[in-house]
Short mmCIF file of C-alpha atoms and ligand atoms in Angstrom, two decimals:
data_model
loop_
_atom_site.label_atom_id
_atom_site.label_comp_id
_atom_site.label_asym_id
_atom_site.label_seq_id
_atom_site.Cartn_x
_atom_site.Cartn_y
_atom_site.Cartn_z
CA MET A 1 -14.84 5.95 -14.17
CA ASP A 2 -18.45 4.60 -13.31
CA TYR A 3 -18.31 2.25 -10.43
CA ARG A 4 -20.20 0.22 -7.89
CA LEU A 5 -19.09 -1.10 -4.42
CA ARG A 6 -19.28 -4.82 -4.15
CA CYS A 7 -18.55 -7.01 -1.18
CA SER A 8 -15.38 -8.98 -1.50
CA ARG A 9 -16.94 -12.01 0.28
CA CYS A 10 -20.73 -12.20 -0.28
CA ALA A 11 -20.56 -10.29 -3.63
CA SER A 12 -23.65 -8.18 -2.79
CA TYR A 13 -23.69 -4.61 -4.11
CA SER A 14 -23.89 -1.69 -1.76
CA ARG A 15 -26.55 1.02 -2.28
CA ASP A 16 -24.60 3.55 -0.23
CA ASN A 17 -21.28 4.49 -1.60
CA THR A 18 -20.14 6.07 1.69
CA ARG A 19 -20.22 2.68 3.36
CA PHE A 20 -16.81 1.23 4.47
CA ARG A 21 -17.92 -2.40 4.88
CA CYS A 22 -20.46 -4.73 3.59
CA ARG A 23 -23.96 -4.13 5.17
CA SER A 24 -24.81 -7.88 5.18
CA CYS A 25 -21.58 -9.60 6.19
CA GLY A 26 -19.14 -6.85 7.32
CA SER A 27 -16.38 -7.71 4.92
CA VAL A 28 -14.28 -5.23 3.06
CA LEU A 29 -15.76 -3.80 -0.18
CA GLU A 30 -14.19 -3.58 -3.75
CA VAL A 31 -14.61 -0.92 -6.24
CA GLU A 32 -16.07 -2.58 -9.26
CA TYR A 33 -15.74 -0.45 -12.42
CA ASN A 34 -17.75 -0.32 -15.65
CA TYR A 35 -14.48 -0.36 -17.73
CA ARG A 36 -16.55 0.72 -20.83
CA SER A 37 -16.65 4.09 -19.27
CA LEU A 38 -12.86 4.45 -19.15
CA ALA A 39 -11.90 7.55 -21.17
CA LEU A 40 -8.20 8.08 -21.66
CA PRO A 41 -6.81 11.08 -23.49
CA ASP A 42 -4.97 10.25 -26.77
CA ASN A 43 -1.59 11.46 -25.30
CA PHE A 44 -2.04 9.35 -22.16
CA ARG A 45 1.28 7.55 -22.59
CA SER A 46 3.27 10.61 -23.06
CA LEU A 47 1.86 12.41 -19.87
CA ARG A 48 4.22 12.76 -16.95
CA ILE A 49 3.55 10.08 -14.28
CA SER A 50 1.77 11.13 -11.04
CA ASN A 51 -1.46 10.30 -9.31
CA GLY A 52 -3.11 13.06 -11.25
CA LYS A 53 -2.37 11.31 -14.66
CA TYR A 54 -4.44 8.27 -13.37
CA VAL A 55 -7.57 9.99 -12.52
CA PRO A 56 -9.48 8.03 -15.35
CA PHE A 57 -8.66 4.88 -13.43
CA PHE A 58 -10.11 6.25 -10.18
CA PRO A 59 -13.67 6.36 -8.82
CA VAL A 60 -13.63 10.23 -8.89
CA GLU A 61 -14.27 12.91 -11.56
CA SER A 62 -11.32 14.96 -10.43
CA LEU A 63 -8.62 14.59 -7.87
CA ARG A 64 -9.68 17.55 -5.66
CA ALA A 65 -7.30 16.47 -2.91
CA GLY A 66 -4.31 15.88 -5.15
CA LEU A 67 -1.21 17.26 -3.52
CA GLY A 68 1.53 16.12 -5.84
CA GLU A 69 1.86 12.54 -4.70
CA GLY A 70 3.16 9.95 -7.02
CA GLY A 71 5.75 10.50 -9.79
CA THR A 72 8.40 8.87 -7.61
CA GLN A 73 11.78 7.80 -9.04
CA LEU A 74 12.49 4.21 -10.01
CA LEU A 75 16.18 3.85 -9.28
CA GLN A 76 18.30 1.30 -10.87
CA ARG A 77 21.03 0.22 -8.48
CA HIS A 78 24.10 -2.05 -8.77
CA MET A 79 25.02 -3.16 -5.25
CA ARG A 80 27.53 -5.71 -4.33
CA ILE A 81 25.11 -7.61 -2.15
CA THR A 82 22.60 -7.90 -5.10
CA LYS A 83 25.23 -8.72 -7.67
CA GLY A 84 23.74 -10.58 -10.75
CA ILE A 85 20.28 -9.08 -10.15
CA LYS A 86 18.93 -6.08 -12.21
CA LEU A 87 17.65 -4.22 -9.21
CA TYR A 88 15.25 -1.35 -9.26
CA LEU A 89 14.12 0.63 -6.28
CA LYS A 90 10.73 2.36 -6.33
CA MET A 91 11.24 5.34 -3.97
CA GLU A 92 7.92 5.81 -2.30
CA THR A 93 9.78 7.89 0.38
CA LYS A 94 9.68 10.80 -2.02
CA ASN A 95 5.90 11.33 -1.57
CA PRO A 96 4.65 14.52 0.48
CA THR A 97 4.58 12.70 3.79
CA ARG A 98 7.31 10.17 2.87
CA SER A 99 5.34 7.11 2.27
CA PHE A 100 3.19 5.51 -0.36
CA LYS A 101 0.16 6.21 1.74
CA ASP A 102 -0.20 9.63 0.14
CA ARG A 103 -1.38 7.97 -3.09
CA GLY A 104 -4.46 6.49 -1.26
CA SER A 105 -5.02 9.54 0.88
CA SER A 106 -5.56 11.79 -2.22
CA VAL A 107 -8.40 9.52 -3.40
CA GLU A 108 -9.99 9.05 0.08
CA ILE A 109 -9.90 12.71 1.03
CA THR A 110 -11.40 13.58 -2.41
CA LYS A 111 -14.19 11.07 -1.74
CA ALA A 112 -14.77 12.62 1.73
CA LEU A 113 -15.09 16.04 0.17
CA ASP A 114 -17.25 14.78 -2.62
CA PHE A 115 -19.63 13.06 -0.24
CA GLY A 116 -19.79 16.38 1.84
CA PHE A 117 -18.02 15.20 5.08
CA ASP A 118 -16.39 17.74 7.23
CA ARG A 119 -14.27 15.18 9.17
CA VAL A 120 -12.52 11.93 8.70
CA VAL A 121 -11.36 9.13 11.05
CA CYS A 122 -8.56 6.67 10.49
CA ALA A 123 -6.79 3.86 12.37
CA SER A 124 -3.09 3.54 11.71
CA THR A 125 0.25 2.37 12.90
CA GLY A 126 1.62 5.81 12.08
CA ASN A 127 2.17 6.57 8.32
CA MET A 128 -1.28 6.39 7.25
CA GLY A 129 -2.22 8.66 10.09
CA MET A 130 0.30 11.22 9.14
CA SER A 131 -0.88 11.10 5.63
CA ILE A 132 -4.46 11.50 6.27
CA ALA A 133 -3.70 14.24 9.00
CA HIS A 134 -1.87 16.18 6.20
CA TYR A 135 -4.36 15.84 3.47
CA ALA A 136 -7.26 16.60 5.73
CA LYS A 137 -5.51 19.71 7.10
CA VAL A 138 -4.67 21.09 3.61
CA MET A 139 -8.20 20.42 2.42
CA GLY A 140 -9.71 22.17 5.53
CA ILE A 141 -11.43 19.27 7.16
CA GLY A 142 -10.86 17.71 10.68
CA ALA A 143 -9.19 14.38 11.21
CA THR A 144 -9.20 12.03 14.25
CA ILE A 145 -6.48 9.32 14.18
CA PHE A 146 -6.72 6.16 16.35
CA ILE A 147 -3.11 5.04 16.85
CA SER A 148 -1.81 1.77 17.98
CA ALA A 149 0.36 1.47 21.11
CA ASN A 150 3.52 0.52 19.20
CA ALA A 151 3.49 3.54 16.82
CA ASN A 152 6.76 5.58 17.30
CA LYS A 153 6.62 8.87 19.02
CA ALA A 154 7.92 10.88 16.14
CA LYS A 155 4.94 9.79 13.97
CA VAL A 156 2.54 10.68 16.63
CA ALA A 157 4.05 14.11 17.28
CA LYS A 158 3.88 14.71 13.34
CA ILE A 159 0.21 13.78 13.26
CA ARG A 160 -0.51 16.24 16.01
CA LYS A 161 1.56 18.85 14.28
CA TYR A 162 -0.62 18.49 11.14
CA GLY A 163 -3.54 19.52 13.57
CA ALA A 164 -5.27 16.07 13.86
CA ARG A 165 -6.74 14.81 17.12
CA VAL A 166 -4.69 11.74 18.18
CA VAL A 167 -6.45 8.85 20.20
CA ARG A 168 -3.72 6.45 21.46
CA VAL A 169 -5.17 2.87 21.87
CA ASP A 170 -3.33 0.79 24.51
CA LYS A 171 -3.35 -2.23 22.22
CA ASP A 172 -2.40 -3.02 18.64
CA PHE A 173 -3.63 -1.83 15.20
CA ASN A 174 -6.66 -4.07 15.11
CA GLU A 175 -8.00 -2.65 18.33
CA ALA A 176 -7.42 0.89 16.89
CA LEU A 177 -9.42 -0.14 13.79
CA ARG A 178 -12.32 -1.36 15.79
CA LYS A 179 -12.34 2.02 17.78
CA ALA A 180 -12.04 4.12 14.64
CA GLU A 181 -14.96 2.18 12.95
CA ALA A 182 -17.08 2.78 16.07
CA PHE A 183 -16.19 6.40 16.25
CA ALA A 184 -17.23 6.88 12.60
CA LEU A 185 -20.68 5.55 13.19
CA SER A 186 -21.23 7.52 16.30
CA GLU A 187 -19.76 10.76 15.06
CA SER A 188 -20.77 10.68 11.38
CA ALA A 189 -17.06 10.96 10.28
CA PHE A 190 -15.92 9.49 6.94
CA VAL A 191 -13.68 6.43 7.43
CA CYS A 192 -10.29 6.59 5.85
CA GLY A 193 -7.61 3.97 6.00
CA ASP A 194 -7.23 0.44 4.49
CA TYR A 195 -10.47 0.28 2.60
CA HIS A 196 -11.51 0.12 -0.99
CA PHE A 197 -10.91 3.87 -1.98
CA ARG A 198 -7.32 3.83 -0.58
CA LYS A 199 -6.65 0.74 -2.63
CA GLU A 200 -7.64 2.53 -5.83
CA GLY A 201 -5.17 5.36 -5.18
CA GLN A 202 -2.44 2.93 -4.30
CA LYS A 203 -2.70 1.02 -7.69
CA THR A 204 -0.70 3.85 -9.24
CA VAL A 205 2.50 2.41 -7.68
CA ILE A 206 2.46 -0.43 -10.27
CA TYR A 207 1.19 1.72 -13.07
CA GLU A 208 4.12 3.97 -12.68
CA ILE A 209 6.59 1.13 -12.43
CA LEU A 210 5.31 -0.41 -15.67
CA GLU A 211 5.41 3.08 -17.41
CA GLN A 212 8.96 3.75 -16.10
CA MET A 213 10.11 0.29 -17.41
CA ARG A 214 8.40 1.02 -20.75
CA TYR A 215 6.07 -1.89 -20.29
CA ASP A 216 8.94 -4.32 -20.01
CA VAL A 217 7.37 -6.34 -17.15
CA PRO A 218 9.79 -7.01 -14.20
CA ASP A 219 10.24 -10.58 -13.14
CA PHE A 220 9.71 -10.02 -9.43
CA ILE A 221 8.34 -7.27 -7.28
CA PHE A 222 8.92 -7.32 -3.48
CA VAL A 223 6.29 -5.65 -1.32
CA PRO A 224 6.22 -5.13 2.50
CA VAL A 225 2.90 -6.17 3.95
CA GLY A 226 0.70 -4.90 6.80
CA ASN A 227 -2.97 -4.85 5.91
CA ALA A 228 -2.11 -6.16 2.36
CA THR A 229 -3.74 -3.08 0.65
CA LEU A 230 -0.72 -2.24 -1.29
CA LEU A 231 -0.19 -5.81 -2.27
CA SER A 232 -3.68 -6.30 -3.51
CA ALA A 233 -3.72 -2.83 -5.11
CA ILE A 234 -0.65 -3.79 -7.12
CA HIS A 235 -2.45 -6.91 -8.25
CA LYS A 236 -5.42 -4.97 -9.39
CA GLY A 237 -3.32 -2.45 -11.19
CA LEU A 238 -1.62 -5.27 -13.06
CA MET A 239 -4.95 -6.85 -14.01
CA GLU A 240 -6.07 -3.58 -15.39
CA PHE A 241 -3.04 -3.01 -17.60
CA ARG A 242 -3.31 -6.52 -18.80
CA MET A 243 -6.95 -6.11 -19.58
CA LEU A 244 -6.03 -3.16 -21.68
CA GLY A 245 -3.49 -5.16 -23.54
CA TRP A 246 -0.53 -2.93 -22.25
CA ILE A 247 1.25 -5.93 -20.68
CA ASP A 248 1.00 -9.65 -21.62
CA ARG A 249 2.53 -11.26 -18.46
CA LEU A 250 2.62 -10.59 -14.77
CA PRO A 251 5.60 -10.12 -12.40
CA ARG A 252 5.84 -12.60 -9.47
CA ILE A 253 4.81 -10.66 -6.41
CA ILE A 254 6.78 -11.48 -3.21
CA ALA A 255 5.03 -10.43 -0.03
CA VAL A 256 7.40 -9.70 2.82
CA GLN A 257 6.51 -9.67 6.65
CA SER A 258 8.48 -9.60 9.75
CA GLU A 259 8.96 -12.91 11.61
CA GLY A 260 7.16 -11.13 14.63
CA CYS A 261 4.02 -10.38 12.55
CA ASP A 262 3.62 -12.72 9.71
CA PRO A 263 -0.11 -13.80 9.53
CA LEU A 264 -0.18 -13.57 5.64
CA VAL A 265 2.99 -15.69 5.34
CA ARG A 266 1.64 -18.36 7.67
CA ALA A 267 -1.69 -18.57 5.79
CA TYR A 268 0.07 -18.75 2.53
CA GLY A 269 2.38 -21.49 3.60
CA ARG A 270 -0.40 -23.58 5.20
CA LYS A 271 -2.89 -22.78 2.35
CA SER A 272 -5.35 -21.79 5.06
CA ARG A 273 -7.31 -18.65 6.07
CA ILE A 274 -5.59 -15.84 7.80
CA SER A 275 -5.58 -15.96 11.57
CA TYR A 276 -4.89 -13.11 13.97
CA MET A 277 -1.64 -12.96 15.79
CA VAL A 278 -0.27 -10.43 18.39
CA PRO A 279 2.35 -8.33 16.48
CA ASN A 280 5.83 -8.03 18.04
CA THR A 281 8.28 -6.47 15.58
CA VAL A 282 10.69 -3.57 15.25
CA ALA A 283 8.96 -2.78 11.96
CA ASP A 284 6.14 -0.68 13.53
CA ALA A 285 4.62 0.35 10.41
CA ILE A 286 3.68 -3.19 9.20
CA ALA A 287 2.74 -4.43 12.78
CA VAL A 288 -0.70 -5.55 11.74
CA GLY A 289 -1.96 -8.82 13.43
CA TYR A 290 -4.91 -9.44 11.03
CA PRO A 291 -4.57 -7.81 7.55
CA THR A 292 -7.81 -6.25 6.22
CA PHE A 293 -7.05 -7.19 2.66
CA GLY A 294 -5.40 -10.59 3.60
CA THR A 295 -7.69 -12.73 1.48
CA GLN A 296 -7.11 -10.45 -1.56
CA GLY A 297 -3.34 -10.56 -0.81
CA LEU A 298 -3.24 -14.28 -0.94
CA MET A 299 -5.12 -14.27 -4.21
CA ALA A 300 -2.53 -11.78 -5.61
CA LEU A 301 0.22 -14.14 -4.73
CA ARG A 302 -1.55 -17.29 -6.15
CA ASP A 303 -2.37 -15.29 -9.39
CA THR A 304 1.10 -14.04 -10.08
CA ARG A 305 2.82 -17.40 -8.87
CA GLY A 306 4.42 -15.25 -6.14
CA ASP A 307 5.47 -16.13 -2.65
CA ALA A 308 5.33 -14.84 0.94
CA ILE A 309 8.41 -14.66 3.00
CA ARG A 310 9.24 -13.67 6.59
CA VAL A 311 12.40 -12.02 7.68
CA PRO A 312 13.83 -11.71 11.25
CA ASP A 313 13.81 -8.12 12.69
CA HIS A 314 17.67 -8.02 12.80
CA LYS A 315 17.67 -8.45 8.92
CA ILE A 316 15.22 -5.77 8.45
CA THR A 317 17.39 -3.31 10.52
CA GLU A 318 20.44 -4.58 8.38
CA ALA A 319 18.41 -3.80 5.25
CA VAL A 320 17.84 -0.16 6.55
CA ARG A 321 21.71 0.01 7.15
CA LEU A 322 22.57 -1.34 3.76
CA LEU A 323 20.22 0.99 1.97
CA GLY A 324 21.49 3.84 3.95
CA LYS A 325 25.04 3.19 2.84
CA GLU A 326 23.68 3.71 -0.78
CA GLY A 327 22.14 7.06 0.28
CA ILE A 328 18.71 5.43 0.23
CA PHE A 329 16.90 6.21 3.50
CA ALA A 330 14.07 4.05 4.61
CA GLU A 331 12.44 3.21 7.94
CA THR A 332 12.16 -0.40 9.07
CA GLY A 333 8.75 -1.17 7.42
CA GLY A 334 9.93 0.68 4.42
CA ALA A 335 12.98 -1.49 3.92
CA ALA A 336 11.33 -4.81 4.70
CA GLY A 337 10.89 -5.46 0.89
CA PHE A 338 14.60 -5.24 0.49
CA ALA A 339 15.24 -7.39 3.43
CA GLY A 340 13.02 -9.89 1.83
CA LEU A 341 15.00 -9.74 -1.45
CA LEU A 342 18.23 -10.35 0.55
CA GLU A 343 16.52 -13.29 2.39
CA MET A 344 15.36 -14.92 -0.82
CA ARG A 345 18.84 -14.36 -2.34
CA GLY A 346 20.21 -16.34 0.56
CA TRP A 347 18.14 -19.52 -0.29
CA LYS A 348 16.83 -19.17 -3.79
CA GLY A 349 19.61 -16.96 -5.32
CA ARG A 350 19.66 -18.89 -8.60
CA LEU A 351 15.90 -17.99 -9.24
CA LEU A 352 16.87 -14.42 -9.08
CA GLU A 353 20.07 -14.59 -11.20
CA GLY A 354 19.83 -12.07 -14.19
CA LYS A 355 16.33 -11.18 -13.30
CA LYS A 356 14.74 -7.74 -13.24
CA VAL A 357 13.66 -7.14 -9.68
CA VAL A 358 11.66 -4.28 -8.32
CA VAL A 359 11.70 -3.50 -4.58
CA VAL A 360 9.12 -1.02 -3.30
CA VAL A 361 10.79 1.11 -0.65
CA THR A 362 7.61 2.25 0.91
CA GLY A 363 8.46 4.73 3.68
CA ASN A 364 10.92 6.86 5.48
CA ASN A 365 9.71 8.06 8.78
CA GLU A 366 12.37 6.81 11.09
CA PRO A 367 11.44 4.99 14.21
CA ARG A 368 13.56 6.54 16.91
CA GLY A 369 12.24 10.04 16.63
CA ARG A 370 14.75 11.11 13.92
CA ILE A 371 13.16 11.91 10.51
CA TRP A 372 15.62 11.29 7.73
CA SER A 373 15.75 14.02 4.99
N1 F0G B 1 5.35 0.18 4.36
C1 F0G B 1 4.98 1.15 5.18
C2 F0G B 1 6.12 2.24 5.47
C3 F0G B 1 3.69 1.25 5.85
O1 F0G B 1 3.51 2.33 6.60
C4 F0G B 1 2.76 0.14 5.61
C5 F0G B 1 1.50 0.23 6.22
C6 F0G B 1 3.19 -0.82 4.70
C7 F0G B 1 4.45 -0.81 4.19
C8 F0G B 1 2.15 -1.98 4.40
O2 F0G B 1 1.17 -1.67 3.58
O3 F0G B 1 -0.67 -2.05 5.01
O4 F0G B 1 -0.95 -1.80 2.52
O5 F0G B 1 0.13 -3.80 3.55
N2 F0G B 1 1.10 1.00 7.18
C9 F0G B 1 -0.21 1.14 7.66
C10 F0G B 1 -0.34 2.48 8.55
C11 F0G B 1 -0.70 -0.09 8.40
O6 F0G B 1 -1.18 2.58 9.37
O7 F0G B 1 0.45 3.37 8.20
P1 F0G B 1 -0.11 -2.36 3.67
#
């Protein structure tokens, strides 16, 4: 689709599509489409779901770096602990590098190739770095990954195995982000990570859920939050399908963070802006002290009459265990959405009674060095 990049804060348009932040105010950018240029094939609805199917909704002509991401199962599960709830689990662990990140990486690496870059750089708590390293390697370009101090060793080893250069930062994700952005400017590398192009690729999580549910909109959707890119991508995807008249209502989005890293939950509760906090949580994947798409995430919650909830770490590990008993393997950050559902069921159970609830199981790269299969 035809697009322009627009600043999410000062609304100015960017003349250079390779930019990763607004030139005037430094805020994140948004892809703004000319939806009149949207061209869908007549058989669109009957095509098999995958990121490739949704190319007309992306800012690319073709998905050169598509590696089979998307098309993940939506499992309906009856569990004793969620009795009375119509529970669906969106299995993002089934992507090539076992997290939803691959959906965004296919678009970002395609853009890097289209713009003629031969290397990319990315800051990550682990999963995004793994995903970018894999996509860059397959497409024959170099990758440098700045990784936060709390990232687990297995993820770092995997990134190296994919042939990327790893720079370990002795602080948290936000410090890794600053270093990666500085590296991009000094080394002319294309910046990947939680920016506008990734958000476009990650919209497909909700497209697929809606298609798999035959456009019967769920009542709730639980999403773990780090940078809030997935949360705001889901919101954008919903807006697009509503604009097309394919859905007529929205699910309530419930954002879930760990008690030890909950800047979005705090801001939502206080109706204030997001403030940075030092992350301290077992859920290494979502240990982000200042979410890049935080403001957009808050908007997604307000727009969908959603909520933001925090869960203690021991409940996240319990969620990993309970899912595991069902044969569903997730890492801590990947199971946080399910932990949020259990938490909400504890104090607002009646609200969930008889409702269709989707939980996005976002990743499965286990923290203690063991990778589930
Ligand atoms: N779940 C998993 C497994 C993740 O790895 C992440 C983010 C999230 C949820 C949250 O998504 O950031 O869009 O709100 N991981 C990033 C990374 C930060 O570097 O891998 P988000």
